PDB file of C-alpha atoms and ligand atoms in Angstrom:
ATOM      1  CA  UNK A   1      87.099  66.246  58.626  1.00 91.00           C
ATOM      2  CA  UNK A   2      86.485  68.615  61.973  1.00 94.00           C
ATOM      3  CA  UNK A   3      84.042  66.899  64.266  1.00 97.00           C
ATOM      4  CA  UNK A   4      83.318  68.028  67.816  1.00 98.00           C
ATOM      5  CA  UNK A   5      81.911  65.366  70.869  1.00 98.00           C
ATOM      6  CA  UNK A   6      79.778  67.502  73.012  1.00 98.00           C
ATOM      7  CA  UNK A   7      77.892  65.792  75.989  1.00 97.00           C
ATOM      8  CA  UNK A   8      78.238  65.603  79.529  1.00 96.00           C
ATOM      9  CA  UNK A   9      80.632  64.181  82.215  1.00 96.00           C
ATOM     10  CA  UNK A  10      80.495  60.299  81.974  1.00 95.00           C
ATOM     11  CA  UNK A  11      79.000  60.741  78.387  1.00 96.00           C
ATOM     12  CA  UNK A  12      82.092  58.590  76.631  1.00 96.00           C
ATOM     13  CA  UNK A  13      83.815  61.710  74.933  1.00 97.00           C
ATOM     14  CA  UNK A  14      87.196  60.235  75.869  1.00 95.00           C
ATOM     15  CA  UNK A  15      86.202  56.690  75.330  1.00 94.00           C
ATOM     16  CA  UNK A  16      85.259  56.990  71.737  1.00 97.00           C
ATOM     17  CA  UNK A  17      87.849  59.618  70.167  1.00 97.00           C
ATOM     18  CA  UNK A  18      90.280  57.110  71.923  1.00 94.00           C
ATOM     19  CA  UNK A  19      88.523  54.868  68.984  1.00 95.00           C
ATOM     20  CA  UNK A  20      87.443  56.973  66.424  1.00 95.00           C
ATOM     21  CA  UNK A  21      91.653  58.180  66.587  1.00 94.00           C
ATOM     22  CA  UNK A  22      92.639  54.402  66.419  1.00 94.00           C
ATOM     23  CA  UNK A  23      90.467  53.551  63.220  1.00 95.00           C
ATOM     24  CA  UNK A  24      90.312  56.937  61.262  1.00 94.00           C
ATOM     25  CA  UNK A  25      93.897  58.591  62.063  1.00 93.00           C
ATOM     26  CA  UNK A  26      91.518  61.679  63.421  1.00 94.00           C
ATOM     27  CA  UNK A  27      93.486  63.193  65.825  1.00 94.00           C
ATOM     28  CA  UNK A  28      92.168  63.498  69.067  1.00 94.00           C
ATOM     29  CA  UNK A  29      92.061  66.406  70.791  1.00 96.00           C
ATOM     30  CA  UNK A  30      90.705  66.834  74.710  1.00 96.00           C
ATOM     31  CA  UNK A  31      90.764  70.247  76.263  1.00 97.00           C
ATOM     32  CA  UNK A  32      90.843  67.929  79.694  1.00 96.00           C
ATOM     33  CA  UNK A  33      93.397  65.703  78.903  1.00 94.00           C
ATOM     34  CA  UNK A  34      96.205  69.436  78.003  1.00 96.00           C
ATOM     35  CA  UNK A  35      94.629  71.070  80.897  1.00 97.00           C
ATOM     36  CA  UNK A  36      95.310  67.801  82.994  1.00 95.00           C
ATOM     37  CA  UNK A  37      99.177  68.123  81.125  1.00 95.00           C
ATOM     38  CA  UNK A  38      99.474  71.330  82.407  1.00 96.00           C
ATOM     39  CA  UNK A  39      98.616  71.028  85.750  1.00 96.00           C
ATOM     40  CA  UNK A  40     101.297  68.189  86.060  1.00 95.00           C
ATOM     41  CA  UNK A  41     103.832  69.795  84.194  1.00 97.00           C
ATOM     42  CA  UNK A  42     103.386  72.828  86.461  1.00 97.00           C
ATOM     43  CA  UNK A  43     102.984  75.602  83.724  1.00 96.00           C
ATOM     44  CA  UNK A  44     101.799  79.146  84.060  1.00 95.00           C
ATOM     45  CA  UNK A  45      98.086  77.849  83.091  1.00 95.00           C
ATOM     46  CA  UNK A  46      98.313  74.829  84.576  1.00 96.00           C
ATOM     47  CA  UNK A  47      98.724  76.161  87.701  1.00 97.00           C
ATOM     48  CA  UNK A  48      95.613  78.694  87.191  1.00 96.00           C
ATOM     49  CA  UNK A  49      93.644  76.058  86.342  1.00 97.00           C
ATOM     50  CA  UNK A  50      94.383  73.411  89.249  1.00 96.00           C
ATOM     51  CA  UNK A  51      91.870  74.599  92.052  1.00 96.00           C
ATOM     52  CA  UNK A  52      88.890  75.121  88.958  1.00 97.00           C
ATOM     53  CA  UNK A  53      89.607  71.830  87.946  1.00 97.00           C
ATOM     54  CA  UNK A  54      89.375  70.054  91.224  1.00 95.00           C
ATOM     55  CA  UNK A  55      86.093  71.841  92.447  1.00 96.00           C
ATOM     56  CA  UNK A  56      84.672  70.870  89.451  1.00 96.00           C
ATOM     57  CA  UNK A  57      84.025  74.420  87.760  1.00 98.00           C
ATOM     58  CA  UNK A  58      85.199  75.519  83.963  1.00 98.00           C
ATOM     59  CA  UNK A  59      88.582  76.800  83.614  1.00 98.00           C
ATOM     60  CA  UNK A  60      88.313  80.332  81.968  1.00 98.00           C
ATOM     61  CA  UNK A  61      88.003  80.714  78.364  1.00 98.00           C
ATOM     62  CA  UNK A  62      91.326  82.506  77.283  1.00 97.00           C
ATOM     63  CA  UNK A  63      93.001  79.872  78.745  1.00 97.00           C
ATOM     64  CA  UNK A  64      91.295  76.616  77.453  1.00 98.00           C
ATOM     65  CA  UNK A  65      91.666  79.086  74.050  1.00 97.00           C
ATOM     66  CA  UNK A  66      95.603  79.664  74.350  1.00 96.00           C
ATOM     67  CA  UNK A  67      96.018  75.937  74.666  1.00 95.00           C
ATOM     68  CA  UNK A  68      93.896  74.499  72.382  1.00 95.00           C
ATOM     69  CA  UNK A  69      94.831  77.316  69.629  1.00 94.00           C
ATOM     70  CA  UNK A  70      98.045  75.886  70.403  1.00 93.00           C
ATOM     71  CA  UNK A  71      97.743  72.340  70.365  1.00 92.00           C
ATOM     72  CA  UNK A  72      95.484  72.820  66.960  1.00 90.00           C
ATOM     73  CA  UNK A  73      98.529  75.031  65.016  1.00 87.00           C
ATOM     74  CA  UNK A  74     101.199  71.755  65.445  1.00 87.00           C
ATOM     75  CA  UNK A  75      98.809  69.089  65.181  1.00 83.00           C
ATOM     76  CA  UNK A  76      99.053  66.959  61.497  1.00 79.00           C
ATOM     77  CA  UNK A  77      95.100  67.799  61.569  1.00 78.00           C
ATOM     78  CA  UNK A  78      95.621  65.816  57.424  1.00 79.00           C
ATOM     79  CA  UNK A  79      93.282  62.765  58.343  1.00 84.00           C
ATOM     80  CA  UNK A  80      90.729  65.462  60.875  1.00 91.00           C
ATOM     81  CA  UNK A  81      90.314  66.916  63.987  1.00 95.00           C
ATOM     82  CA  UNK A  82      88.201  65.301  66.675  1.00 96.00           C
ATOM     83  CA  UNK A  83      87.563  67.355  69.749  1.00 97.00           C
ATOM     84  CA  UNK A  84      86.624  65.933  72.771  1.00 96.00           C
ATOM     85  CA  UNK A  85      85.142  68.885  75.840  1.00 97.00           C
ATOM     86  CA  UNK A  86      85.954  71.441  73.709  1.00 98.00           C
ATOM     87  CA  UNK A  87      84.337  73.902  73.383  1.00 98.00           C
ATOM     88  CA  UNK A  88      82.483  74.228  76.077  1.00 98.00           C
ATOM     89  CA  UNK A  89      80.942  77.492  76.557  1.00 98.00           C
ATOM     90  CA  UNK A  90      79.439  79.846  73.672  1.00 98.00           C
ATOM     91  CA  UNK A  91      82.585  81.928  73.305  1.00 98.00           C
ATOM     92  CA  UNK A  92      84.778  79.040  72.950  1.00 98.00           C
ATOM     93  CA  UNK A  93      82.425  78.220  70.200  1.00 98.00           C
ATOM     94  CA  UNK A  94      82.475  81.558  68.864  1.00 98.00           C
ATOM     95  CA  UNK A  95      86.825  81.347  68.253  1.00 97.00           C
ATOM     96  CA  UNK A  96      86.718  77.688  67.315  1.00 97.00           C
ATOM     97  CA  UNK A  97      84.509  78.582  64.232  1.00 96.00           C
ATOM     98  CA  UNK A  98      87.132  81.952  63.566  1.00 95.00           C
ATOM     99  CA  UNK A  99      90.010  79.622  64.473  1.00 93.00           C
ATOM    100  CA  UNK A 100      89.028  76.933  61.849  1.00 92.00           C
ATOM    101  CA  UNK A 101      88.207  79.755  59.280  1.00 92.00           C
ATOM    102  CA  UNK A 102      92.158  81.384  59.201  1.00 90.00           C
ATOM    103  CA  UNK A 103      92.630  77.555  57.165  1.00 85.00           C
ATOM    104  CA  UNK A 104      89.454  77.643  55.188  1.00 88.00           C
ATOM    105  CA  UNK A 105      88.119  74.586  57.998  1.00 89.00           C
ATOM    106  CA  UNK A 106      84.757  74.120  59.735  1.00 90.00           C
ATOM    107  CA  UNK A 107      82.861  72.069  61.136  1.00 94.00           C
ATOM    108  CA  UNK A 108      81.431  69.392  59.554  1.00 95.00           C
ATOM    109  CA  UNK A 109      79.412  67.449  63.153  1.00 97.00           C
ATOM    110  CA  UNK A 110      78.777  68.374  66.002  1.00 98.00           C
ATOM    111  CA  UNK A 111      77.687  65.456  67.452  1.00 98.00           C
ATOM    112  CA  UNK A 112      76.078  65.303  70.748  1.00 98.00           C
ATOM    113  CA  UNK A 113      75.971  62.156  72.983  1.00 98.00           C
ATOM    114  CA  UNK A 114      72.822  62.262  74.965  1.00 97.00           C
ATOM    115  CA  UNK A 115      72.663  59.937  78.271  1.00 95.00           C
ATOM    116  CA  UNK A 116      71.238  60.104  81.750  1.00 93.00           C
ATOM    117  CA  UNK A 117      72.647  62.263  84.977  1.00 90.00           C
ATOM    118  CA  UNK A 118      72.177  59.432  87.035  1.00 89.00           C
ATOM    119  CA  UNK A 119      73.979  57.075  85.324  1.00 90.00           C
ATOM    120  CA  UNK A 120      77.435  59.821  84.884  1.00 92.00           C
ATOM    121  CA  UNK A 121      77.864  59.498  88.445  1.00 90.00           C
ATOM    122  CA  UNK A 122      78.149  55.485  88.131  1.00 90.00           C
ATOM    123  CA  UNK A 123      80.142  55.459  85.064  1.00 91.00           C
ATOM    124  CA  UNK A 124      82.890  58.217  86.451  1.00 93.00           C
ATOM    125  CA  UNK A 125      83.229  56.818  90.084  1.00 90.00           C
ATOM    126  CA  UNK A 126      83.887  53.403  88.241  1.00 92.00           C
ATOM    127  CA  UNK A 127      86.522  54.488  86.172  1.00 94.00           C
ATOM    128  CA  UNK A 128      90.352  54.061  85.449  1.00 96.00           C
ATOM    129  CA  UNK A 129      93.240  54.569  83.405  1.00 96.00           C
ATOM    130  CA  UNK A 130      96.243  53.268  82.239  1.00 97.00           C
ATOM    131  CA  UNK A 131      99.460  54.926  84.085  1.00 95.00           C
ATOM    132  CA  UNK A 132     100.981  54.435  80.757  1.00 96.00           C
ATOM    133  CA  UNK A 133      99.242  55.086  78.136  1.00 94.00           C
ATOM    134  CA  UNK A 134      95.635  55.911  79.178  1.00 91.00           C
ATOM    135  CA  UNK A 135      93.537  53.297  77.639  1.00 94.00           C
ATOM    136  CA  UNK A 136      90.356  54.340  79.997  1.00 94.00           C
ATOM    137  CA  UNK A 137      88.766  51.652  81.883  1.00 96.00           C
ATOM    138  CA  UNK A 138      85.900  51.051  84.121  1.00 94.00           C
ATOM    139  CA  UNK A 139      85.588  48.402  87.528  1.00 94.00           C
ATOM    140  CA  UNK A 140      82.026  47.507  85.782  1.00 92.00           C
ATOM    141  CA  UNK A 141      81.462  47.951  82.638  1.00 92.00           C
ATOM    142  CA  UNK A 142      85.605  47.981  80.929  1.00 93.00           C
ATOM    143  CA  UNK A 143      87.667  45.758  82.992  1.00 95.00           C
ATOM    144  CA  UNK A 144      91.280  44.744  80.787  1.00 97.00           C
ATOM    145  CA  UNK A 145      91.304  41.040  79.423  1.00 97.00           C
ATOM    146  CA  UNK A 146      93.895  40.547  82.112  1.00 97.00           C
ATOM    147  CA  UNK A 147      92.789  41.233  85.389  1.00 94.00           C
ATOM    148  CA  UNK A 148      95.652  44.078  86.011  1.00 96.00           C
ATOM    149  CA  UNK A 149      97.128  44.564  82.904  1.00 98.00           C
ATOM    150  CA  UNK A 150      96.798  47.200  80.180  1.00 98.00           C
ATOM    151  CA  UNK A 151      95.072  45.364  76.733  1.00 97.00           C
ATOM    152  CA  UNK A 152      97.003  47.796  74.948  1.00 96.00           C
ATOM    153  CA  UNK A 153     100.025  48.400  76.505  1.00 97.00           C
ATOM    154  CA  UNK A 154     100.957  45.576  78.907  1.00 98.00           C
ATOM    155  CA  UNK A 155     101.419  48.015  81.643  1.00 97.00           C
ATOM    156  CA  UNK A 156     100.251  47.214  85.252  1.00 98.00           C
ATOM    157  CA  UNK A 157      99.735  50.881  87.157  1.00 97.00           C
ATOM    158  CA  UNK A 158      96.966  52.536  86.476  1.00 97.00           C
ATOM    159  CA  UNK A 159      95.359  56.143  88.189  1.00 95.00           C
ATOM    160  CA  UNK A 160      92.222  57.568  88.975  1.00 95.00           C
ATOM    161  CA  UNK A 161      91.273  61.438  88.362  1.00 93.00           C
ATOM    162  CA  UNK A 162      91.150  63.756  90.847  1.00 89.00           C
ATOM    163  CA  UNK A 163      87.821  64.987  90.223  1.00 93.00           C
ATOM    164  CA  UNK A 164      86.574  61.866  90.184  1.00 92.00           C
ATOM    165  CA  UNK A 165      84.545  61.666  93.531  1.00 87.00           C
ATOM    166  CA  UNK A 166      80.593  62.071  94.127  1.00 84.00           C
ATOM    167  CA  UNK A 167      80.816  65.951  94.629  1.00 87.00           C
ATOM    168  CA  UNK A 168      82.304  66.784  92.024  1.00 93.00           C
ATOM    169  CA  UNK A 169      80.712  64.768  89.646  1.00 93.00           C
ATOM    170  CA  UNK A 170      77.625  66.919  90.835  1.00 93.00           C
ATOM    171  CA  UNK A 171      79.700  70.422  90.254  1.00 95.00           C
ATOM    172  CA  UNK A 172      80.650  68.950  86.921  1.00 96.00           C
ATOM    173  CA  UNK A 173      77.033  68.498  85.536  1.00 96.00           C
ATOM    174  CA  UNK A 174      75.489  71.532  87.133  1.00 96.00           C
ATOM    175  CA  UNK A 175      78.248  73.211  84.844  1.00 97.00           C
ATOM    176  CA  UNK A 176      77.562  71.408  81.983  1.00 97.00           C
ATOM    177  CA  UNK A 177      74.063  72.116  81.857  1.00 97.00           C
ATOM    178  CA  UNK A 178      74.670  74.884  83.037  1.00 98.00           C
ATOM    179  CA  UNK A 179      77.076  76.440  80.139  1.00 98.00           C
ATOM    180  CA  UNK A 180      77.415  73.870  77.537  1.00 98.00           C
ATOM    181  CA  UNK A 181      74.008  72.313  76.802  1.00 97.00           C
ATOM    182  CA  UNK A 182      73.532  75.535  75.156  1.00 97.00           C
ATOM    183  CA  UNK A 183      75.821  74.778  72.600  1.00 98.00           C
ATOM    184  CA  UNK A 184      73.217  72.101  71.086  1.00 98.00           C
ATOM    185  CA  UNK A 185      71.037  75.278  69.894  1.00 98.00           C
ATOM    186  CA  UNK A 186      73.778  76.208  68.642  1.00 98.00           C
ATOM    187  CA  UNK A 187      75.061  73.878  66.321  1.00 98.00           C
ATOM    188  CA  UNK A 188      71.486  72.850  65.344  1.00 98.00           C
ATOM    189  CA  UNK A 189      71.924  77.134  63.802  1.00 97.00           C
ATOM    190  CA  UNK A 190      74.530  75.990  62.360  1.00 95.00           C
ATOM    191  CA  UNK A 191      72.788  72.619  60.171  1.00 95.00           C
ATOM    192  CA  UNK A 192      75.971  70.273  62.223  1.00 96.00           C
ATOM    193  CA  UNK A 193      73.855  68.843  64.901  1.00 98.00           C
ATOM    194  CA  UNK A 194      74.084  65.910  65.529  1.00 98.00           C
ATOM    195  CA  UNK A 195      72.431  63.585  69.072  1.00 97.00           C
ATOM    196  CA  UNK A 196      72.660  60.112  69.724  1.00 97.00           C
ATOM    197  CA  UNK A 197      71.815  57.850  71.843  1.00 96.00           C
ATOM    198  CA  UNK A 198      74.632  57.301  73.919  1.00 96.00           C
ATOM    199  CA  UNK A 199      73.307  55.335  76.592  1.00 95.00           C
ATOM    200  CA  UNK A 200      74.393  51.366  74.600  1.00 93.00           C
ATOM    201  CA  UNK A 201      77.230  49.668  74.366  1.00 94.00           C
ATOM    202  CA  UNK A 202      79.953  51.307  73.706  1.00 94.00           C
ATOM    203  CA  UNK A 203      80.734  49.501  70.664  1.00 96.00           C
ATOM    204  CA  UNK A 204      76.896  49.726  69.143  1.00 97.00           C
ATOM    205  CA  UNK A 205      77.988  53.631  69.607  1.00 97.00           C
ATOM    206  CA  UNK A 206      81.505  53.466  67.956  1.00 97.00           C
ATOM    207  CA  UNK A 207      79.677  52.229  64.883  1.00 97.00           C
ATOM    208  CA  UNK A 208      76.984  54.970  64.954  1.00 97.00           C
ATOM    209  CA  UNK A 209      80.275  57.452  65.245  1.00 97.00           C
ATOM    210  CA  UNK A 210      81.974  55.744  62.096  1.00 96.00           C
ATOM    211  CA  UNK A 211      78.836  55.813  60.099  1.00 96.00           C
ATOM    212  CA  UNK A 212      79.030  59.680  60.815  1.00 96.00           C
ATOM    213  CA  UNK A 213      82.344  60.427  59.778  1.00 94.00           C
ATOM    214  CA  UNK A 214      82.066  58.100  56.567  1.00 93.00           C
ATOM    215  CA  UNK A 215      78.986  60.421  55.615  1.00 92.00           C
ATOM    216  CA  UNK A 216      81.590  63.528  56.430  1.00 85.00           C
ATOM    217  CA  UNK A 217      84.619  62.596  54.797  1.00 69.00           C
TER     218      UNK A 217
HETATM  219  P1  AP5 B   1      87.191  66.910  80.701  1.00 58.85           P
HETATM  220  O1  AP5 B   1      88.159  65.741  80.947  1.00 58.85           O
HETATM  221  O2  AP5 B   1      87.123  67.191  79.315  1.00 58.85           O
HETATM  222  O3  AP5 B   1      86.011  65.745  81.785  1.00 58.85           O
HETATM  223  P2  AP5 B   1      84.466  65.622  81.421  1.00 58.85           P
HETATM  224  O4  AP5 B   1      83.861  66.562  80.601  1.00 58.85           O
HETATM  225  O5  AP5 B   1      84.338  65.852  82.690  1.00 58.85           O
HETATM  226  O6  AP5 B   1      84.699  64.429  80.629  1.00 58.85           O
HETATM  227  P3  AP5 B   1      84.738  63.030  81.133  1.00 58.85           P
HETATM  228  O7  AP5 B   1      86.109  62.659  81.067  1.00 58.85           O
HETATM  229  O8  AP5 B   1      84.536  62.733  82.907  1.00 58.85           O
HETATM  230  O9  AP5 B   1      84.201  62.014  80.734  1.00 58.85           O
HETATM  231  P4  AP5 B   1      84.039  61.044  78.802  1.00 58.85           P
HETATM  232  O10 AP5 B   1      82.398  61.970  78.319  1.00 58.85           O
HETATM  233  O11 AP5 B   1      85.392  61.681  78.683  1.00 58.85           O
HETATM  234  O12 AP5 B   1      83.895  59.700  79.393  1.00 58.85           O
HETATM  235  P5  AP5 B   1      84.886  58.948  79.544  1.00 58.85           P
HETATM  236  O13 AP5 B   1      84.911  58.630  78.118  1.00 58.85           O
HETATM  237  O14 AP5 B   1      85.973  58.649  80.560  1.00 58.85           O
HETATM  238  O15 AP5 B   1      87.247  68.094  81.316  1.00 58.85           O
HETATM  239  C1  AP5 B   1      88.130  68.239  83.126  1.00 58.85           C
HETATM  240  C2  AP5 B   1      87.570  69.081  83.537  1.00 58.85           C
HETATM  241  O16 AP5 B   1      88.585  70.883  83.085  1.00 58.85           O
HETATM  242  C3  AP5 B   1      85.877  70.029  83.542  1.00 58.85           C
HETATM  243  O17 AP5 B   1      85.810  69.817  84.354  1.00 58.85           O
HETATM  244  C4  AP5 B   1      86.964  71.759  83.667  1.00 58.85           C
HETATM  245  O18 AP5 B   1      87.758  71.543  84.851  1.00 58.85           O
HETATM  246  C5  AP5 B   1      88.143  71.610  82.834  1.00 58.85           C
HETATM  247  N1  AP5 B   1      87.950  71.552  80.797  1.00 58.85           N
HETATM  248  C6  AP5 B   1      87.707  70.997  80.152  1.00 58.85           C
HETATM  249  N2  AP5 B   1      88.338  71.462  78.853  1.00 58.85           N
HETATM  250  C7  AP5 B   1      86.933  72.695  79.052  1.00 58.85           C
HETATM  251  C8  AP5 B   1      87.027  73.765  78.884  1.00 58.85           C
HETATM  252  N3  AP5 B   1      86.598  73.848  76.989  1.00 58.85           N
HETATM  253  N4  AP5 B   1      86.650  74.623  79.050  1.00 58.85           N
HETATM  254  C9  AP5 B   1      86.709  75.188  80.344  1.00 58.85           C
HETATM  255  N5  AP5 B   1      86.976  73.895  81.470  1.00 58.85           N
HETATM  256  C10 AP5 B   1      87.625  72.392  80.403  1.00 58.85           C
HETATM  257  O19 AP5 B   1      83.716  57.294  79.801  1.00 58.85           O
HETATM  258  C11 AP5 B   1      83.534  57.369  81.510  1.00 58.85           C
HETATM  259  C12 AP5 B   1      83.221  56.233  81.684  1.00 58.85           C
HETATM  260  O20 AP5 B   1      82.651  55.607  81.284  1.00 58.85           O
HETATM  261  C13 AP5 B   1      85.377  55.341  81.708  1.00 58.85           C
HETATM  262  O21 AP5 B   1      85.420  54.655  82.794  1.00 58.85           O
HETATM  263  C14 AP5 B   1      84.215  54.518  80.286  1.00 58.85           C
HETATM  264  O22 AP5 B   1      85.177  52.961  80.367  1.00 58.85           O
HETATM  265  C15 AP5 B   1      82.809  54.306  81.093  1.00 58.85           C
HETATM  266  N6  AP5 B   1      82.399  54.345  79.288  1.00 58.85           N
HETATM  267  C16 AP5 B   1      82.434  55.001  78.178  1.00 58.85           C
HETATM  268  N7  AP5 B   1      81.302  54.746  77.330  1.00 58.85           N
HETATM  269  C17 AP5 B   1      80.192  54.102  78.386  1.00 58.85           C
HETATM  270  C18 AP5 B   1      79.066  53.591  77.941  1.00 58.85           C
HETATM  271  N8  AP5 B   1      78.502  53.338  76.388  1.00 58.85           N
HETATM  272  N9  AP5 B   1      79.001  52.128  78.612  1.00 58.85           N
HETATM  273  C19 AP5 B   1      79.157  52.019  79.821  1.00 58.85           C
HETATM  274  N10 AP5 B   1      80.498  52.520  80.285  1.00 58.85           N
HETATM  275  C20 AP5 B   1      81.275  53.226  79.699  1.00 58.85           C
HETATM  276 ZN1   ZN B   2      98.012  50.768  78.276  1.00 58.85          ZN
END
């Protein structure tokens, strides 16, 4: 199936997409991760995206669509795809519909993770990831079992994102409400929208998503 995770920064899109990848073999495609990799590699797209991401604004549709199109073409999507952080504008949503139609596919479900803005600031400001495998953690909500050592790979280096500061988070939330939230109506009109309460425990939300994947296959 092709699933979309919609939701503001900090809603848990990345956390849940990684869990679905492990559980069902779906391929996680995160435009945020792809853009951060482009910035780190210093590609032309990365150079154009860097300042925009640091300001918490959306990278231009042409850059993001091109990156997503390339990654979609090379990924082994036989078991399905989970899109995390894409689409984020109506232009991107229309482009995605077109790309999928080329291979006779369509979106099975667009899941909107429903959360409170205030809680998102806490989630994002406590976030860090393993420098080796990318596993996500949180100062209060998700610590490694052995302090300082990644549960997944045993790595001991952790990092925090450049855009995870209070000022940029406010801009990211604003961009979400102005440019991305309209996609809720877009997918409701396609009868693909499923809203879930994403304020609970990580594992409970994962259970709801697993049920959605099972009915979509
Ligand atoms: P992107 O990387 O997509 O960031 P985002 O949307 O701001 O989302 P986040 O990664 O911050 O949050 P998340 O929902 O994945 O939450 P997570 O699971 O980590 O985009 C970054 C930038 O790239 C954008 O600002 C833009 O500039 C650009 N960009 C990307 N895609 C684009 C596009 N399509 N078009 C244009 N520009 C684009 O969880 C957060 C924390 O909370 C973690 O620490 C986690 O452990 C914890 N947590 C998760 N779930 C729970 C829970 N249920 N309870 C308690 N804690 C939880
Ligand atoms: Zn790790």
